């Protein structure tokens, strides 16, 4: 590969008078122009549109995956989801995170009176208008989120998830520092920035891996797309990393782009201990019951009573905090002691099913979902979002109850 010019003064380029940074790279006879944009800037969207309109490019690459493109072009798609299907398949936490990220975007858009992601939307629409092939070069956002989760030690995950949810639903204004960060990077980076700045475990999958992935995709498109002049639109914060991975004279150049993508698309499996832990806990609890009954029926039934009361009560408290229907609270109390002995189902799933049956989401709840997710009260007042709150808090209560009740049981055994 030949690097024609590392960082180009865009004002010197004949096709643009913009102020956004550009780099121009040659690869296998293909000219790749990479435009660094600010995802919260109207100027960036205008620059993208004007560059494509010059007719100098025969392909457009965007820092998007299919899911993020769909979110831009069809923002109401999440409102058409089947709630119980999502919960049953274990996708509840991911949907909650998506709603929270959407709330963060909307809060910024409302404060700055801008359309977040307008640069990417402009790229997609202009490519279609000029009949140019559209290349989505970013890694799937779901895989990125999972790799972040898997890369963080288990004892830090609760802090990260809690911080994420708190940061995106808080009612405070977006600070000037956050706005500047968005101008240099992208929405995912800004959302996780408070952790990424101090955590290599988050920075690597969030920023560095995506730089690698996008560089590998550009190399692949240069080799096989048939395009000779590709315009790639990415967040300005990715320019330095992508350039390093495209530079054949550097140590970080990607020689096997397909293999690189395959590796970065893999979700690291959960550790064997985490897979076995739920079943190990069940085995220990049942062993505790057996030991108790071997001592006497009174001891055994006393342990069972403790298990039911502690586990059921904490799950019910979770449902109560979620302001669930009274019958949902009762179902949480009944289900938690049983589901805690069956790792294949959670009390949260049962409670969410009961709540969605008793308080069926209305058409208006779906249409207001994106707006309601922007405020903490909206998660309780909107029946769609509320179902996820019931799912989360009931499940959390049951998990806490399992550990406390288990401790009490073995404490009783030690006394006996």
Coordinates of C-alpha atoms in Angstrom, one line a residue:
X1 CA 0.0 0.0 0.0
X2 CA 1.1 3.5 -0.7
X3 CA 0.2 6.4 1.6
X4 CA -0.2 9.3 -0.8
X5 CA -0.6 11.9 2.0
X6 CA -1.0 11.3 5.7
X7 CA -3.2 14.2 6.9
X8 CA -4.4 16.6 4.3
X9 CA -5.4 20.2 4.7
X10 CA -9.0 19.9 3.5
X11 CA -9.0 23.5 2.4
X12 CA -6.4 22.5 -0.2
X13 CA -8.6 19.8 -1.6
X14 CA -10.5 20.8 -4.7
X15 CA -13.6 18.8 -3.7
X16 CA -14.1 20.4 -0.3
X17 CA -13.8 23.7 1.5
X18 CA -14.7 22.1 4.9
X19 CA -12.9 22.3 8.1
X20 CA -13.2 18.6 9.0
X21 CA -9.9 16.5 9.0
X22 CA -9.3 14.3 6.0
X23 CA -6.7 11.6 5.2
X24 CA -6.2 10.2 1.7
X25 CA -4.6 6.7 1.3
X26 CA -3.9 4.6 -1.7
X27 CA -4.3 0.9 -1.6
X28 CA -4.1 -1.6 -4.5
X29 CA -4.8 1.2 -6.9
X30 CA -7.8 2.4 -5.0
X31 CA -7.9 5.9 -3.5
X32 CA -9.5 5.9 0.0
X33 CA -10.4 9.3 1.4
X34 CA -11.3 9.2 5.1
X35 CA -13.3 12.1 6.4
X36 CA -13.3 12.6 10.2
X37 CA -16.7 14.1 11.3
X38 CA -18.3 15.3 14.4
X39 CA -21.5 13.4 15.0
X40 CA -23.1 16.4 16.6
X41 CA -22.2 18.9 14.0
X42 CA -24.4 20.2 11.2
X43 CA -21.3 21.2 9.3
X44 CA -20.2 17.6 9.2
X45 CA -23.4 16.5 7.6
X46 CA -23.1 19.3 5.0
X47 CA -19.5 18.3 4.3
X48 CA -20.5 14.7 3.7
X49 CA -23.3 15.7 1.3
X50 CA -21.1 18.1 -0.7
X51 CA -18.2 15.7 -1.0
X52 CA -20.5 12.9 -2.4
X53 CA -22.1 15.5 -4.7
X54 CA -18.8 16.2 -6.4
X55 CA -19.0 12.9 -8.2
X56 CA -15.4 12.1 -7.4
X57 CA -16.3 8.9 -5.5
X58 CA -17.8 5.6 -6.7
X59 CA -18.3 4.2 -3.2
X60 CA -19.3 5.4 0.3
X61 CA -18.2 3.7 3.5
X62 CA -19.8 4.7 6.9
X63 CA -18.9 4.1 10.5
X64 CA -22.1 2.1 11.0
X65 CA -23.2 -1.5 11.3
X66 CA -26.5 -2.7 10.0
X67 CA -28.3 -2.3 13.4
X68 CA -27.1 1.3 13.8
X69 CA -28.1 2.1 10.2
X70 CA -31.5 0.7 10.8
X71 CA -31.8 2.8 14.0
X72 CA -31.0 5.9 12.0
X73 CA -33.3 5.2 9.1
X74 CA -36.1 3.5 11.1
X75 CA -35.9 5.0 14.6
X76 CA -39.2 3.6 15.6
X77 CA -38.3 -0.1 14.9
X78 CA -37.7 -0.7 18.6
X79 CA -41.3 0.2 19.2
X80 CA -42.5 -2.8 17.2
X81 CA -40.7 -5.4 19.3
X82 CA -42.4 -8.3 20.9
X83 CA -41.6 -7.6 24.6
X84 CA -42.0 -11.2 25.9
X85 CA -40.0 -12.6 23.0
X86 CA -37.2 -10.2 23.9
X87 CA -37.3 -11.1 27.6
X88 CA -37.6 -14.9 27.0
X89 CA -34.5 -14.9 24.7
X90 CA -32.4 -13.1 27.4
X91 CA -32.2 -9.9 25.4
X92 CA -33.9 -7.7 28.0
X93 CA -30.7 -6.1 29.3
X94 CA -29.5 -5.4 25.8
X95 CA -32.8 -3.6 24.9
X96 CA -32.6 -1.6 28.1
X97 CA -29.1 -0.5 27.2
X98 CA -30.3 0.4 23.7
X99 CA -33.1 2.5 25.1
X100 CA -30.7 4.1 27.5
X101 CA -28.2 4.9 24.7
X102 CA -31.1 6.3 22.6
X103 CA -32.1 8.5 25.6
X104 CA -28.6 9.9 25.8
X105 CA -28.6 10.7 22.1
X106 CA -32.0 12.5 22.4
X107 CA -30.9 14.5 25.4
X108 CA -27.9 15.8 23.5
X109 CA -30.0 16.5 20.4
X110 CA -32.6 18.4 22.5
X111 CA -30.0 20.4 24.3
X112 CA -28.0 21.4 21.3
X113 CA -30.9 21.6 18.9
X114 CA -29.2 19.2 16.5
X115 CA -29.8 15.8 14.9
X116 CA -27.3 13.4 16.4
X117 CA -25.9 11.2 13.6
X118 CA -26.9 13.6 10.9
X119 CA -23.5 13.0 9.2
X120 CA -24.1 9.3 8.9
X121 CA -27.7 9.8 7.7
X122 CA -26.4 12.3 5.1
X123 CA -23.9 9.7 3.9
X124 CA -26.5 7.0 3.5
X125 CA -29.1 9.2 1.8
X126 CA -26.5 10.8 -0.5
X127 CA -25.1 7.4 -1.5
X128 CA -28.6 6.3 -2.4
X129 CA -29.4 9.5 -4.2
X130 CA -26.3 9.1 -6.4
X131 CA -26.7 5.3 -6.8
X132 CA -23.4 4.6 -5.1
X133 CA -22.7 1.4 -3.2
X134 CA -22.9 1.8 0.6
X135 CA -20.4 0.0 2.7
X136 CA -21.0 -0.5 6.4
X137 CA -17.6 -0.8 8.0
X138 CA -18.2 -0.7 11.7
X139 CA -18.6 -3.8 13.9
X140 CA -22.1 -4.7 15.0
X141 CA -22.9 -2.7 18.1
X142 CA -24.3 -5.7 19.9
X143 CA -21.0 -7.5 19.5
X144 CA -19.1 -4.4 20.7
X145 CA -21.3 -4.2 23.8
X146 CA -20.8 -7.9 24.5
X147 CA -17.1 -7.8 24.1
X148 CA -17.0 -4.8 26.5
X149 CA -19.0 -6.8 29.0
X150 CA -16.8 -9.9 28.6
X151 CA -13.6 -7.9 28.8
X152 CA -14.4 -6.3 32.1
X153 CA -13.8 -8.4 35.2
X154 CA -17.0 -9.7 36.7
X155 CA -16.7 -7.6 39.9
X156 CA -16.6 -4.4 37.8
X157 CA -19.6 -5.1 35.5
X158 CA -22.3 -4.0 37.9
X159 CA -20.5 -0.7 38.4
X160 CA -20.1 -0.2 34.6
X161 CA -23.8 -1.1 33.9
X162 CA -25.0 1.1 36.8
X163 CA -22.9 4.0 35.6
X164 CA -24.1 3.6 32.0
X165 CA -27.7 3.6 33.0
X166 CA -27.2 6.5 35.4
X167 CA -25.3 8.6 32.9
X168 CA -27.9 8.3 30.1
X169 CA -31.1 8.8 32.1
X170 CA -29.8 11.5 34.4
X171 CA -31.6 14.8 33.9
X172 CA -28.5 16.9 34.1
X173 CA -27.3 18.9 31.1
X174 CA -24.6 17.7 28.8
X175 CA -21.4 19.4 29.8
X176 CA -19.2 21.4 27.4
X177 CA -16.5 18.7 27.9
X178 CA -18.9 16.0 26.8
X179 CA -19.9 18.0 23.7
X180 CA -16.3 18.5 22.7
X181 CA -15.7 14.7 23.3
X182 CA -18.6 14.0 20.9
X183 CA -17.0 16.2 18.3
X184 CA -13.8 14.2 18.5
X185 CA -15.3 10.7 18.8
X186 CA -18.7 9.0 18.7
X187 CA -21.7 8.3 20.8
X188 CA -20.5 4.9 22.1
X189 CA -17.2 6.4 23.2
X190 CA -18.8 9.4 24.9
X191 CA -21.3 7.2 26.8
X192 CA -18.6 5.0 28.2
X193 CA -16.0 7.7 28.4
X194 CA -16.0 8.1 32.2
X195 CA -14.9 4.4 32.4
X196 CA -12.9 4.1 29.2
X197 CA -10.5 6.8 30.2
X198 CA -9.4 4.8 33.2
X199 CA -10.0 1.3 32.0
X200 CA -7.9 -0.5 29.4
X201 CA -10.5 -3.3 29.5
X202 CA -13.1 -1.0 28.1
X203 CA -10.9 1.1 25.8
X204 CA -9.7 -1.9 23.8
X205 CA -13.1 -3.3 22.6
X206 CA -14.7 0.2 22.4
X207 CA -12.1 2.1 20.5
X208 CA -9.0 0.2 19.5
X209 CA -10.8 -3.0 18.2
X210 CA -13.2 -0.8 16.2
X211 CA -10.3 1.1 14.6
X212 CA -8.8 -2.3 13.6
X213 CA -12.2 -3.6 12.3
X214 CA -12.9 -0.5 10.2
X215 CA -9.4 -0.5 8.7
X216 CA -9.8 -4.2 7.9
X217 CA -13.1 -3.5 6.2
X218 CA -11.6 -0.7 4.1
X219 CA -8.7 -2.9 3.0
X220 CA -11.3 -5.6 2.0
X221 CA -13.5 -3.2 0.1
X222 CA -10.4 -1.7 -1.7
X223 CA -9.5 -5.3 -2.8
X224 CA -12.9 -6.7 -3.8
X225 CA -15.5 -3.9 -4.2
X226 CA -14.4 -2.8 -7.7
X227 CA -14.6 0.8 -6.5
X228 CA -11.6 3.1 -7.3
X229 CA -12.4 6.1 -5.2
X230 CA -14.0 5.4 -1.8
X231 CA -15.1 8.1 0.6
X232 CA -15.1 6.7 4.2
X233 CA -17.0 8.8 6.8
X234 CA -16.0 8.1 10.4
X235 CA -15.9 9.9 13.7
X236 CA -12.8 12.2 13.9
X237 CA -11.6 10.3 17.0
X238 CA -11.0 7.2 14.8
X239 CA -8.8 8.8 12.2
X240 CA -5.5 8.3 14.0
X241 CA -6.2 4.6 14.9
X242 CA -7.5 3.7 11.4
X243 CA -4.5 5.4 9.7
X244 CA -2.1 3.3 11.9
X245 CA -3.8 0.1 10.9
X246 CA -3.7 1.0 7.2
X247 CA -0.1 2.1 7.1
X248 CA 2.0 -0.7 5.5
X249 CA 5.2 0.9 6.8
X250 CA 4.0 0.6 10.4
X251 CA 3.9 -2.3 12.9
X252 CA 0.2 -2.3 13.2
X253 CA -0.7 -2.8 9.5
X254 CA -3.4 -5.5 9.0
X255 CA -2.1 -8.1 6.6
X256 CA -5.1 -10.5 6.9
X257 CA -8.2 -8.3 7.0
X258 CA -10.7 -11.2 6.8
X259 CA -9.0 -13.1 9.7
X260 CA -8.9 -9.8 11.7
X261 CA -12.6 -9.3 11.3
X262 CA -13.4 -12.9 12.2
X263 CA -11.4 -12.6 15.4
X264 CA -13.0 -9.3 16.3
X265 CA -16.5 -10.6 15.6
X266 CA -16.2 -13.4 18.1
X267 CA -17.8 -12.9 21.5
X268 CA -15.5 -14.3 24.2
X269 CA -17.3 -17.1 25.9
X270 CA -18.2 -16.8 29.6
X271 CA -15.6 -18.3 31.9
X272 CA -16.3 -21.9 32.9
X273 CA -16.7 -20.7 36.5
X274 CA -19.5 -18.2 35.6
X275 CA -21.2 -20.9 33.5
X276 CA -21.1 -23.4 36.4
X277 CA -21.8 -20.9 39.2
X278 CA -25.6 -21.0 39.0
X279 CA -25.7 -24.8 39.0
X280 CA -23.1 -24.9 41.7
X281 CA -25.2 -22.6 43.9
X282 CA -28.3 -24.8 43.3
X283 CA -26.3 -27.9 44.2
X284 CA -25.1 -26.3 47.4
X285 CA -28.6 -25.1 48.4
X286 CA -30.0 -28.6 47.8
X287 CA -27.1 -30.1 49.7
X288 CA -27.9 -27.7 52.6
X289 CA -31.5 -28.8 52.6
X290 CA -30.4 -32.5 52.6
X291 CA -28.1 -31.9 55.5
X292 CA -30.8 -30.1 57.4
X293 CA -33.4 -32.8 56.9
X294 CA -30.8 -35.4 57.9
X295 CA -30.5 -33.6 61.2
X296 CA -34.2 -33.4 61.8
X297 CA -37.4 -32.5 59.9
X298 CA -37.7 -29.3 61.9
X299 CA -34.3 -28.1 60.9
X300 CA -34.9 -29.1 57.3
X301 CA -38.3 -27.3 57.0
X302 CA -36.8 -24.3 58.8
X303 CA -34.2 -24.0 56.1
X304 CA -36.9 -24.3 53.4
X305 CA -39.0 -21.7 55.1
X306 CA -35.9 -19.3 55.3
X307 CA -35.3 -19.9 51.6
X308 CA -38.8 -19.1 50.6
X309 CA -39.3 -16.1 52.8
X310 CA -35.9 -14.4 52.1
X311 CA -35.8 -15.2 48.3
X312 CA -39.5 -14.5 47.7
X313 CA -39.5 -11.3 49.9
X314 CA -36.6 -9.7 48.2
X315 CA -37.9 -10.5 44.7
X316 CA -41.3 -9.0 45.8
X317 CA -39.5 -5.9 47.1
X318 CA -37.9 -5.5 43.7
X319 CA -41.3 -5.8 42.0
X320 CA -42.7 -3.3 44.6
X321 CA -40.0 -0.8 43.9
X322 CA -40.8 -1.2 40.2
X323 CA -44.4 -0.3 41.1
X324 CA -45.6 -3.6 39.6
X325 CA -49.2 -4.7 39.7
X326 CA -50.1 -6.3 43.1
X327 CA -50.6 -9.7 41.4
X328 CA -47.1 -9.3 39.8
X329 CA -45.7 -8.7 43.2
X330 CA -47.4 -11.9 44.5
X331 CA -46.1 -13.8 41.5
X332 CA -42.6 -12.6 42.2
X333 CA -42.8 -13.9 45.7
X334 CA -44.1 -17.3 44.6
X335 CA -41.7 -17.7 41.6
X336 CA -38.4 -16.5 43.0
X337 CA -37.8 -19.5 45.4
X338 CA -38.6 -21.9 42.6
X339 CA -36.8 -20.2 39.7
X340 CA -33.7 -19.7 41.8
X341 CA -33.4 -23.5 41.9
X342 CA -33.6 -23.6 38.1
X343 CA -30.9 -21.5 36.3
X344 CA -32.7 -21.8 33.0
X345 CA -35.4 -19.3 34.0
X346 CA -35.5 -16.2 36.2
X347 CA -38.0 -14.6 38.5
X348 CA -37.7 -11.5 36.3
X349 CA -39.0 -13.4 33.2
X350 CA -42.0 -14.7 35.2
X351 CA -42.8 -11.2 36.6
X352 CA -42.4 -9.5 33.3
X353 CA -44.8 -12.0 31.7
X354 CA -47.4 -11.4 34.4
X355 CA -47.0 -7.6 34.3
X356 CA -47.3 -7.4 30.5
X357 CA -50.5 -9.6 30.7
X358 CA -52.1 -7.5 33.5
X359 CA -51.0 -4.1 32.1
X360 CA -50.8 -4.7 28.3
X361 CA -48.7 -2.0 26.6
X362 CA -50.9 0.5 24.6
X363 CA -50.2 1.9 21.2
X364 CA -49.3 5.2 22.8
X365 CA -46.7 3.5 25.0
X366 CA -44.8 2.3 21.9
X367 CA -45.1 5.6 20.1
X368 CA -43.8 7.5 23.2
X369 CA -41.1 4.9 24.1
X370 CA -38.1 6.9 22.9
X371 CA -39.2 10.1 24.6
X372 CA -40.2 8.4 27.9
X373 CA -36.9 6.6 28.1
X374 CA -35.2 10.0 28.4
X375 CA -36.5 10.6 31.9
X376 CA -36.4 8.3 34.9
X377 CA -40.1 8.6 35.6
X378 CA -40.8 7.6 32.0
X379 CA -39.4 4.1 32.7
X380 CA -42.2 3.7 35.3
X381 CA -45.0 5.4 33.4
X382 CA -44.5 3.9 30.0
X383 CA -45.8 0.3 30.1
X384 CA -43.3 -1.0 27.6
X385 CA -40.3 0.4 29.5
X386 CA -42.0 -0.5 32.8
X387 CA -42.1 -4.2 31.9
X388 CA -38.3 -4.1 31.5
X389 CA -38.0 -2.3 34.9
X390 CA -40.1 -5.1 36.5
X391 CA -38.0 -7.7 34.8
X392 CA -34.7 -6.1 36.0
X393 CA -35.6 -5.3 39.6
X394 CA -37.4 -8.5 40.3
X395 CA -34.6 -10.5 38.9
X396 CA -32.1 -8.4 40.9
X397 CA -34.1 -9.0 44.1
X398 CA -34.2 -12.7 43.5
X399 CA -30.4 -12.9 42.9
X400 CA -29.7 -11.0 46.2
X401 CA -32.2 -13.2 48.0
X402 CA -30.5 -16.3 46.7
X403 CA -27.1 -15.4 48.2
X404 CA -28.5 -14.2 51.5
X405 CA -30.8 -17.2 51.9
X406 CA -27.9 -19.5 50.9
X407 CA -25.7 -17.9 53.5
X408 CA -28.4 -18.3 56.2
X409 CA -28.8 -21.9 55.4
X410 CA -25.2 -22.8 55.7
X411 CA -24.9 -20.6 58.8
X412 CA -27.7 -22.8 60.3
X413 CA -25.8 -26.0 59.3
X414 CA -22.7 -24.7 61.0
X415 CA -24.6 -24.1 64.2
X416 CA -26.2 -27.5 64.1

